[in-house]
Amino acid sequence: MITLSKPKVLICSGWPYASNVPHLGNLIGCLLSGDALARYYRLKGCDVLHVSGSDTHGTNIEFEAFKRGVSPKELSDRVHQQILEIIKAFEIDMYYTTTESPTHYRFVHDLYKKAEANGYITSLEEEQAYCTHDGKFLADRFIQGTCPHCGSPNAYGNQCDDCGTLLEPSELKNPRCRICGQSTISFRKTRNWYLDLPKLEPQLKAFIAAKGFQDNVGKFTENLLKEGLKPRAVTRDLEWGIPAPFQGAEGKVIYVWAEAALGYVSATMEYFEKQSNPRGWEPFWLDEGKSVKHVYTQGKDNIPFHTIFFPAQLLSSGTRYHLPDQISATEYLNWIGGQKFSKTRGIGVYSDEALKLLPGSYWRFYLLLLRPEQRDIDFSWEDLDKAINGVLANNIANLIHRVTSLAHRSYGGIISPTAIASPVSKAIEGTKAKYQQAFEAGSIAQALRHVADLAVVGNEYVQKERPWEGQKPEVIANAYALAKALAILLSPFVPSFSERVYRVLSLNAPTLDDVGRLEQREIRLGPPERLLEKIDIEEVRAAYDQMKGDKKP
RNA sequence: GGCGGCGUAGCUCAUUUGGUCUAGAGCGUCCGUCUCAUAAGCGGAAGGUAGUGGGUUCGAAUCCCACCGCCGCCA
C-alpha cells in the first residue's frame, strides 16, 4: 500500500507587538483564530504547523520601554514571557518564538543581502529630526510640538491627535524631544535604504491575480495596487532592532515592518532546527504548488502587509518561496460602546486580565463565536453571558450530559451499535459539510455556529423521541452519535471541553472522519459528568469593575 | 476632501449567482408544556416598511444613483 504524505498546512498568525500583552481583539484576530484553524486541519488529518511570535522591535517598544525606565530588550523579554503564559492558558497549541531569535536575525540578513544583490534595494539621503541632547535620530512619534493647524501643544511628528491632521515633523512649531523633553532638535541628513516595490510590481500583480483573494482582502489589495506602489524605506536610524546588512548602512537597523513578517519563515526554520530536522522547513516554504497551503490570520489593518509587502520581501530574495494562499482577516473587536481598547486609559480587557475573570476556554468560545468576520463588533457582557450560558452550557453541554445520564439511567451506560436514523445522520452529515466549507473559507465563527445549530437539532430530537419512556436503545444510539459529533466538531474551539467529553463518551483521539461514523461495537460510557460550570455574569462584571477600580490611581 | 468596505428583528447571524408565496434561525421577552438533563429541554406568540430616498426589472435585502451612519486607507 502506498501511503501518500499528508497535505501540509502552515498557519501563520499575526505577530503580537511586545509592548503589551494582547487585548481580546488582538487575541481573536491573530493567535486564537490561528489556533482554531490549526486544530481544524489537524482534526482533518493534515500535517499542520502554526507559527507566530513576539514582534519585539520598533519605536513603539523603544518609547514604551523608555517610559517605564527599562531597556527595550528587558521590556520585550518580559512581555514575551507573559504572552507565552497567555498562550498556554488560552489552550493555544503552536510554535511561538520572537523576532529576537538568532535564526530570525540570520534569515533577515540573508534575505536582504540577496535583495540587494538582486537590485531591489535602493538608497536615498533625507533630512531627519535629530536630538542633539540625546545624540540620536528621532522617529516621528518621538517629537512633540505645537500643531500648525489647531494650535494644540501636544501634536506628534506624524499627526495631531487633537485635530487629526497628518503632519511632517518639520511642520511642528516649537518641536521638542519626547525622550529628554528638551527643544534640542535639529534636522540632519541621513541615508536610508528602500525596497524597490515598483520594480517588484509585475511579480506581485501576477501573484495576486493567481491567488484571487476574496472579499475585503481582495479589495484592500486592489486599491493599494491601483494607487501605485512606492519604494518603502526598510532601514531606520535606531539602535533597537536587527542591524541592516547593506553596504554603508552600519549603525542602522532594519525597520520593524520590513522584518517582523519574515518571522513566519524563520520561525518555521527554528521549529525544525529544534526538532533536529534542519531541512524540515523546506517542504513548507519551498514548494510552490498545492501540496502546502498557507493561511494567515490577523486584523484587517495588516492585510496589505500580507498580500503586498511580505510577498514583496520574499520575491526580492530571488528564492521562490511559497506565497500566501489565504488571508483570514478579522475586523475589530472594540470595547463596550465602540471604545478602542487602551491599556493606559484602562479601557477593555487584556488577555492577562481576562484570565483572572474566567478560564481561557470560556473566552475562546465567546471570542470564536463572535469573531468579527463581517464588521467591527463591540464587546458586551450580555453577549458573553449568552455565548457561555445560553449556547455552550444550556444547549451543548447540557445535551451531552443529558444523553449520558439517560444512557446510564435506563440503559446501563451502554450504546449498542445501531444504524443511525436518517434524519439524525442527515443533520450530522449536513453540519459536517457546512462546517468544513466554512473552515476552508476561513469563516471560523460560521463553522462554530453550524455546530451550535446541530445541538439545537439534537435537543429537538431527544425531546421528540422521549427515550426516558420505555426502552429505546436506538434513540440513545442516535443521541450518542449527535453528542459525539458535537464533541469532535467543537474541539478546534474549546479543546479542553472536548477532551472532557471524549472521556465521558469513551472516545480516544477521534478525527473528523469519526463524525457520523457508525459504531462497530458496543460502547460503554464513562460516568456522567457535569461538563461545564455556568458563569454568573454579574459576578464577572463586578470582578472586572473591581479589577479596574484597583488600578486607578 | 478622495477611494473602499459595511448598515437585515432587543442581541448575534442566515438568506449560493435578483424569483418557492406573509425575509429565516438562535439567544432574549411573553404564553404553554415535558421532566431524561446544568431552574436545562420542547412547542407557540409577539417582534423587521432589510439605514433613508429614488431608479432598473414581470419581480430586489440581493443590481444602479443619491443621502445618512459606522469602519478603514489615502490626502
XYZ file of C-alpha atoms (C1' of nucleotides) in Angstrom:
628
model
C 0.000 0.000 0.000
C 1.291 3.427 -0.893
C 0.918 5.995 1.844
C 0.634 9.453 0.428
C 2.222 12.137 2.537
C -0.352 14.133 4.414
C -1.272 17.522 2.977
C 0.672 20.247 4.707
C -0.891 23.361 6.173
C 1.056 26.265 7.597
C -0.947 28.620 9.773
C 0.717 31.997 10.270
C -0.774 34.264 12.894
C -0.002 37.961 13.059
C 2.832 38.743 15.451
C 1.703 40.282 18.746
C 3.531 43.508 19.446
C 5.614 43.013 22.558
C 4.973 46.386 24.145
C 1.976 44.991 25.990
C 0.039 41.782 26.359
C -2.581 41.446 23.630
C -6.135 42.572 24.333
C -9.136 40.445 23.435
C -9.348 41.934 19.960
C -5.697 41.164 19.206
C -6.115 37.684 20.554
C -9.115 36.726 18.449
C -7.651 38.341 15.366
C -4.336 36.547 15.417
C -3.415 33.688 17.731
C -6.858 32.363 18.618
C -8.135 32.310 15.064
C -4.920 30.641 14.021
C -5.283 28.019 16.715
C -8.851 27.167 15.735
C -7.772 26.777 12.110
C -4.725 24.741 13.040
C -6.785 22.410 15.188
C -9.352 22.043 12.443
C -6.738 20.999 9.908
C -5.175 18.601 12.406
C -8.596 17.078 13.019
C -8.862 16.606 9.304
C -5.575 14.749 9.315
C -3.279 17.349 7.775
C 0.335 17.919 8.716
C -0.080 21.271 10.440
C 2.355 23.810 11.794
C 1.122 27.012 13.417
C 3.725 29.728 13.904
C 3.941 33.219 15.257
C 5.964 35.124 17.801
C 6.513 38.365 19.617
C 7.239 41.365 17.455
C 9.862 42.959 19.661
C 11.323 45.818 17.613
C 10.202 49.255 16.545
C 9.920 52.687 18.013
C 6.761 51.973 19.986
C 8.601 49.471 22.106
C 11.578 51.775 22.460
C 9.322 54.525 23.681
C 7.255 52.325 25.968
C 10.479 50.976 27.472
C 11.794 54.475 27.912
C 8.610 55.488 29.746
C 8.993 52.549 32.104
C 12.695 53.150 32.598
C 13.826 49.801 31.235
C 15.645 48.760 28.096
C 13.627 47.661 25.040
C 15.127 44.214 25.437
C 14.024 43.977 29.067
C 10.529 45.143 28.210
C 10.029 42.854 25.235
C 11.506 39.859 27.054
C 9.106 40.409 29.898
C 6.087 40.800 27.641
C 7.198 37.787 25.615
C 7.189 35.653 28.741
C 3.734 36.924 29.629
C 2.454 36.071 26.170
C 3.841 32.552 26.470
C 1.825 32.100 29.631
C -1.251 33.520 27.972
C -0.882 31.128 25.052
C -0.839 28.224 27.467
C -3.819 29.455 29.442
C -5.846 30.023 26.296
C -5.072 26.469 25.155
C -3.244 27.637 22.061
C -1.065 24.890 20.615
C 1.582 26.425 18.375
C 5.232 27.254 17.890
C 5.714 30.715 19.329
C 9.045 32.498 19.105
C 10.298 36.099 18.978
C 11.942 38.413 16.470
C 14.915 38.441 18.824
C 15.757 34.877 17.886
C 19.154 34.283 16.248
C 17.539 32.279 13.472
C 15.384 35.283 12.658
C 18.364 37.655 12.618
C 20.222 35.316 10.326
C 17.305 34.865 7.968
C 16.594 38.594 7.733
C 20.239 39.290 6.991
C 20.415 36.665 4.296
C 17.215 37.790 2.671
C 18.144 41.459 2.448
C 21.643 40.710 1.234
C 20.093 38.758 -1.593
C 17.576 41.523 -2.243
C 20.448 43.977 -2.511
C 22.388 41.676 -4.819
C 19.280 41.317 -6.975
C 18.996 45.072 -7.364
C 15.805 45.537 -5.363
C 17.381 47.820 -2.779
C 17.976 51.498 -3.372
C 19.084 54.243 -1.034
C 18.302 57.902 -0.572
C 19.548 60.734 1.586
C 16.934 62.731 3.514
C 16.680 65.148 6.368
C 15.504 63.729 9.631
C 14.864 65.097 13.082
C 17.794 64.681 15.426
C 18.073 65.437 19.119
C 21.452 66.930 19.864
C 20.986 66.355 23.588
C 20.366 62.595 23.276
C 22.550 62.256 20.202
C 20.071 60.267 18.177
C 17.641 60.493 15.322
C 14.033 60.672 16.387
C 11.154 58.730 14.926
C 8.135 60.898 14.116
C 6.323 59.868 17.251
C 9.210 60.904 19.424
C 8.779 64.531 18.515
C 6.113 66.647 20.093
C 5.233 70.237 19.393
C 2.541 72.757 18.623
C 0.162 71.854 15.825
C 0.327 74.393 12.989
C -3.389 73.893 12.325
C -5.200 73.890 15.633
C -2.514 75.154 17.974
C -2.656 72.144 20.257
C 0.635 71.879 22.139
C 0.535 68.074 22.102
C 0.836 67.220 18.410
C 3.242 64.470 17.420
C 5.630 64.411 14.495
C 3.319 62.295 12.402
C -0.088 63.648 13.380
C -2.027 65.859 15.722
C -4.349 63.754 17.853
C -6.497 66.740 18.702
C -7.465 67.832 15.212
C -6.491 64.681 13.319
C -4.245 66.417 10.812
C -1.377 64.385 9.467
C 1.900 66.209 9.851
C 5.523 66.130 8.883
C 7.950 66.537 11.786
C 9.282 69.733 10.209
C 5.824 71.354 10.363
C 5.636 71.294 14.170
C 6.188 74.583 15.948
C 8.485 74.513 18.960
C 9.387 70.871 18.439
C 10.758 69.071 21.442
C 12.171 65.629 22.057
C 9.860 63.301 23.940
C 12.801 61.450 25.411
C 14.595 64.278 27.148
C 11.826 66.858 26.870
C 14.187 69.497 25.530
C 13.931 71.618 22.423
C 17.310 70.455 21.197
C 16.017 69.319 17.827
C 17.731 69.902 14.543
C 17.334 68.319 11.143
C 20.234 66.332 9.782
C 20.884 64.447 6.621
C 20.840 60.705 6.802
C 20.785 57.915 4.245
C 18.183 55.168 4.275
C 17.699 52.045 2.207
C 14.499 51.248 0.339
C 12.796 48.184 -1.019
C 12.021 48.927 -4.644
C 8.359 47.953 -4.687
C 7.631 49.432 -8.144
C 10.230 47.102 -9.598
C 8.521 44.138 -7.921
C 5.063 45.212 -9.037
C 4.705 42.896 -12.049
C 5.580 39.863 -9.931
C 3.248 40.999 -7.174
C 0.389 41.532 -9.577
C 0.892 38.087 -11.042
C 0.878 36.567 -7.569
C -2.267 38.417 -6.513
C -4.094 37.563 -9.716
C -3.154 33.911 -9.319
C -4.401 33.662 -5.743
C -7.581 35.668 -6.204
C -8.031 36.878 -2.645
C -11.619 37.194 -1.552
C -13.807 39.960 -0.193
C -12.248 42.687 1.875
C -8.778 41.195 1.468
C -9.002 41.420 -2.298
C -10.430 44.946 -2.217
C -7.809 46.300 0.149
C -5.084 44.888 -2.008
C -6.547 46.040 -5.312
C -6.902 49.568 -4.000
C -3.323 49.684 -2.910
C -2.095 48.441 -6.253
C -4.336 50.874 -8.069
C -2.767 53.759 -6.214
C 0.636 52.538 -7.333
C 3.417 51.267 -5.130
C 6.250 53.453 -3.954
C 9.639 52.383 -2.654
C 9.476 51.862 1.083
C 12.292 52.529 3.486
C 13.497 49.371 5.167
C 16.118 50.977 7.391
C 15.974 53.414 10.283
C 18.486 55.244 12.422
C 17.751 53.303 15.548
C 19.733 51.148 17.890
C 16.981 48.686 18.764
C 16.429 46.153 16.021
C 18.167 43.931 13.534
C 21.314 45.571 12.109
C 20.929 46.450 8.440
C 23.264 44.315 6.315
C 23.645 46.817 3.456
C 26.884 48.408 2.286
C 27.309 51.657 4.210
C 24.321 51.107 6.491
C 26.352 50.452 9.599
C 24.624 51.659 12.758
C 21.172 51.408 11.225
C 18.565 48.717 11.717
C 16.009 47.046 9.509
C 12.753 48.770 10.273
C 10.203 46.632 12.027
C 7.673 46.411 9.171
C 10.375 45.006 6.929
C 11.426 42.146 9.168
C 8.646 41.000 11.500
C 6.644 39.163 8.832
C 9.783 37.354 7.719
C 9.470 35.669 11.071
C 6.923 33.319 9.544
C 9.768 31.734 7.627
C 12.414 31.939 10.326
C 10.010 30.568 12.957
C 9.371 27.565 10.737
C 13.123 27.077 10.334
C 13.656 27.416 14.051
C 10.901 24.938 14.852
C 12.526 22.282 12.696
C 16.011 23.113 13.995
C 14.725 22.272 17.440
C 13.306 19.027 16.066
C 16.827 18.218 14.836
C 15.440 18.301 11.330
C 17.102 21.432 9.917
C 15.675 20.943 6.450
C 12.164 20.189 7.662
C 11.056 23.731 6.890
C 11.671 23.355 3.170
C 8.514 21.444 2.180
C 6.545 24.161 3.969
C 8.192 27.078 2.189
C 9.965 25.984 -0.952
C 7.113 24.041 -2.531
C 5.239 26.449 -4.758
C 2.476 24.013 -5.573
C -0.665 22.830 -3.897
C 0.855 20.302 -1.535
C 1.145 23.002 1.096
C -1.412 25.652 1.992
C -0.515 28.879 3.804
C -3.226 30.557 5.829
C -2.661 33.867 7.593
C -4.751 35.252 10.423
C -4.629 38.859 11.506
C -6.586 42.040 11.964
C -7.787 43.908 8.900
C -5.173 46.624 9.334
C -2.475 44.116 8.461
C -3.918 42.896 5.180
C -1.583 44.873 2.893
C 1.420 43.616 4.805
C 0.489 40.081 3.966
C -0.725 40.495 0.415
C 1.868 43.005 -0.750
C 4.780 43.906 1.487
C 5.604 40.481 2.843
C 5.339 38.761 -0.566
C 7.458 41.585 -1.983
C 10.149 40.877 0.583
C 10.133 37.194 -0.274
C 10.175 37.881 -4.013
C 13.078 40.309 -3.709
C 15.269 37.482 -2.429
C 15.010 35.664 -5.725
C 14.207 32.433 -3.887
C 10.851 31.080 -4.926
C 9.119 30.862 -1.593
C 5.542 29.697 -1.265
C 3.464 32.882 -1.114
C 0.262 33.383 0.944
C -2.748 31.357 -0.201
C -5.412 32.669 2.103
C -5.796 35.602 4.449
C -8.395 35.125 7.149
C -8.613 38.679 8.426
C -10.882 39.864 11.206
C -12.495 43.207 11.619
C -12.061 44.841 15.008
C -13.427 43.793 18.339
C -13.912 47.030 20.232
C -14.870 47.561 23.816
C -18.336 48.448 25.089
C -19.839 51.365 23.206
C -17.301 51.140 20.393
C -14.401 52.388 22.501
C -10.916 51.372 21.446
C -9.016 49.154 23.835
C -6.447 51.120 25.756
C -4.184 49.857 28.477
C -3.187 53.289 29.637
C -6.726 54.606 29.786
C -7.954 51.384 31.373
C -10.424 50.556 28.624
C -11.254 46.949 27.861
C -9.954 43.577 28.931
C -6.413 42.490 28.152
C -5.662 38.802 27.927
C -3.910 38.609 31.295
C -6.873 40.336 32.924
C -9.346 38.134 31.079
C -7.790 35.059 32.674
C -8.388 36.497 36.124
C -12.083 36.722 35.319
C -12.752 33.430 33.525
C -10.836 30.378 32.295
C -9.329 30.592 28.841
C -11.735 28.122 27.267
C -14.710 30.339 28.138
C -13.089 33.276 26.391
C -12.221 31.068 23.458
C -15.820 30.090 22.984
C -17.114 33.633 23.250
C -14.421 35.125 21.028
C -14.641 32.471 18.341
C -18.452 32.565 18.268
C -18.492 36.340 17.983
C -15.364 36.590 15.834
C -15.820 39.813 13.847
C -15.885 38.484 10.309
C -18.215 40.960 8.634
C -17.804 44.186 10.529
C -16.463 45.633 13.731
C -18.285 44.496 16.824
C -18.402 45.752 20.384
C -17.739 43.586 23.389
C -20.715 43.194 25.699
C -21.289 41.300 28.928
C -24.665 40.222 27.586
C -23.092 38.510 24.583
C -20.563 36.804 26.816
C -23.372 35.588 29.040
C -25.393 34.299 26.105
C -22.459 32.582 24.458
C -21.357 30.722 27.579
C -24.589 30.067 29.419
C -27.049 30.094 26.551
C -25.164 28.267 23.854
C -22.291 26.307 25.380
C -23.847 25.324 28.724
C -27.597 25.093 28.150
C -27.585 23.846 24.617
C -24.413 21.881 24.098
C -23.020 20.729 27.443
C -26.456 20.004 28.785
C -27.390 17.925 25.759
C -24.286 15.786 26.141
C -24.890 15.392 29.833
C -28.494 14.613 29.104
C -27.566 11.835 26.731
C -25.016 10.237 29.036
C -27.362 10.451 32.011
C -30.166 8.841 30.031
C -27.870 6.100 28.873
C -26.824 5.341 32.421
C -30.226 5.626 33.987
C -32.120 3.268 31.731
C -29.594 1.529 29.537
C -26.686 0.657 31.791
C -24.415 3.192 30.141
C -24.212 1.042 27.042
C -24.601 2.237 23.493
C -25.480 -0.529 21.086
C -24.147 -0.488 17.522
C -27.374 0.555 15.807
C -27.593 2.222 12.419
C -28.083 5.954 12.760
C -31.596 7.070 11.857
C -31.617 9.007 8.631
C -32.835 12.395 9.933
C -30.109 12.317 12.562
C -27.390 11.191 10.218
C -28.552 13.735 7.674
C -28.246 16.505 10.264
C -24.786 15.325 11.260
C -23.534 14.982 7.690
C -25.078 18.315 6.714
C -23.435 20.066 9.639
C -20.110 18.442 8.923
C -20.197 19.572 5.298
C -21.129 23.160 6.144
C -18.564 23.180 8.935
C -15.761 22.117 6.627
C -16.806 24.559 3.964
C -16.766 27.403 6.484
C -13.374 26.464 7.885
C -11.804 26.055 4.455
C -13.046 29.532 3.613
C -11.560 30.898 6.832
C -15.006 31.631 8.326
C -14.345 30.342 11.790
C -17.318 31.861 13.586
C -19.601 30.485 10.935
C -18.217 26.995 11.448
C -18.908 27.287 15.158
C -22.449 28.480 14.532
C -23.096 25.378 12.463
C -22.014 23.270 15.429
C -24.301 25.197 17.753
C -27.151 24.603 15.315
C -26.540 20.870 15.484
C -27.018 20.965 19.255
C -30.426 22.506 18.667
C -31.319 19.654 16.331
C -30.069 17.240 18.984
C -32.287 18.651 21.695
C -35.301 18.620 19.408
C -34.626 15.018 18.541
C -34.286 13.829 22.135
C -37.374 15.748 23.154
C -39.435 14.305 20.352
C -38.330 10.699 20.824
C -38.646 10.716 24.623
C -36.100 7.975 25.339
C -36.837 8.219 29.093
C -40.107 6.392 28.407
C -39.728 2.649 27.912
C -36.753 1.061 26.192
C -35.473 2.885 23.139
C -31.841 1.879 22.708
C -31.784 3.059 19.097
C -32.747 6.552 20.187
C -29.928 6.536 22.693
C -27.548 5.391 19.980
C -28.645 8.263 17.758
C -28.342 10.749 20.589
C -24.883 9.396 21.256
C -23.940 9.939 17.620
C -25.062 13.558 17.973
C -23.130 14.075 21.188
C -20.048 12.543 19.655
C -20.309 14.738 16.574
C -20.671 17.810 18.771
C -17.642 16.925 20.871
C -15.416 16.362 17.872
C -16.594 19.358 15.869
C -16.149 21.538 18.924
C -12.558 20.544 19.579
C -10.941 23.285 17.463
C -12.848 25.842 19.525
C -12.779 24.533 23.088
C -10.217 21.723 23.160
C -10.234 21.111 26.908
C -14.005 20.887 26.938
C -13.937 18.369 24.103
C -11.327 16.336 25.968
C -13.653 16.069 28.952
C -16.481 14.976 26.688
C -14.262 12.406 24.984
C -13.620 10.822 28.360
C -17.298 10.582 29.176
C -18.190 9.297 25.716
C -15.284 6.807 25.707
C -13.694 8.386 22.661
C -9.994 8.112 22.033
C -8.432 10.901 19.957
C -11.206 10.948 17.356
C -10.803 12.645 13.975
C -13.156 14.368 11.625
C -13.807 11.022 9.949
C -15.375 9.766 13.168
C -18.133 12.349 12.898
C -21.202 10.453 11.739
C -19.329 7.154 11.532
C -21.270 4.054 12.514
C -20.221 2.310 15.717
C -18.829 -1.127 15.081
C -19.228 -2.432 18.577
C -20.892 -1.709 21.857
C -19.707 1.375 23.709
C -19.518 1.601 27.450
C -19.846 5.192 28.615
C -17.909 6.723 31.440
C -19.893 8.034 34.404
C -21.987 11.115 33.627
C -20.107 14.243 34.469
C -21.128 17.820 34.811
C -19.152 19.128 31.870
C -19.205 22.855 32.261
C -19.963 25.272 35.048
C -22.049 28.244 34.080
C -20.949 31.738 34.827
C -22.682 34.424 36.830
C -22.218 37.374 34.553
C -22.960 39.874 37.313
C -20.170 38.395 39.411
C -17.775 38.510 36.495
C -18.725 42.047 35.830
C -18.272 43.024 39.449
C -14.841 41.386 39.458
C -13.969 43.372 36.357
C -15.110 46.634 37.910
C -13.078 45.915 40.989
C -10.015 44.996 38.971
C -10.235 48.220 37.021
C -11.021 50.211 40.134
C -7.910 48.931 41.867
C -5.776 50.092 39.013
C -6.875 53.651 39.054
C -4.543 55.890 40.987
C -11.915 66.097 0.955
C -10.784 61.358 -2.348
C -11.184 55.947 -2.532
C -13.007 51.340 -0.488
C -15.961 48.319 2.876
C -20.165 47.726 5.875
C -25.544 49.017 7.645
C -31.235 42.576 7.830
C -35.957 41.617 14.296
C -33.593 43.938 21.515
C -28.642 40.951 20.610
C -25.640 37.584 17.270
C -26.240 35.979 12.468
C -28.822 33.129 7.681
C -30.926 34.296 3.214
C -25.474 30.013 -3.163
C -25.269 33.594 -8.891
C -32.243 39.044 -8.031
C -37.849 34.958 -8.255
C -40.965 28.605 -3.518
C -45.687 32.554 -1.971
C -46.825 36.536 4.578
C -37.355 37.938 4.714
C -35.348 32.870 8.248
C -32.693 30.860 12.894
C -30.519 31.027 17.833
C -30.480 33.898 22.274
C -33.653 37.409 24.983
C -39.131 38.573 26.050
C -44.329 36.658 26.721
C -47.626 32.219 26.938
C -47.945 26.936 27.206
C -45.626 22.128 28.198
C -42.422 17.632 29.134
C -39.300 16.039 33.210
C -34.046 12.319 30.948
C -30.728 16.739 31.819
C -26.689 22.112 34.472
C -34.128 26.246 37.112
C -31.703 22.864 31.350
C -35.400 20.894 27.023
C -39.643 21.271 23.646
C -43.994 23.953 21.400
C -46.323 28.567 20.309
C -46.620 34.014 20.113
C -45.052 38.903 19.766
C -41.059 41.454 17.229
C -38.067 43.733 10.929
C -41.523 49.429 5.515
C -33.785 44.696 5.151
C -30.038 52.674 7.198
C -33.065 56.501 4.191
C -34.917 58.138 -0.625
C -35.100 57.245 -5.682
C -34.266 54.067 -10.115
C -33.649 49.388 -13.348
C -36.838 44.826 -13.681
C -42.615 40.973 -14.687
C -40.015 40.590 -9.767
C -34.604 43.174 -5.303
C -32.286 42.582 1.106
C -29.710 40.856 -3.403
C -28.201 45.441 -9.476
C -27.686 51.228 -10.253
C -27.756 56.507 -8.181
C -28.075 59.971 -4.066
C -28.036 60.850 1.040
C -27.143 59.328 6.342
C -24.255 56.412 9.926
C -20.019 53.318 11.246
C -15.013 51.417 9.855
C -10.507 51.549 7.150
C -6.910 53.532 3.556
C -5.137 57.992 1.357
C -4.759 63.482 1.104
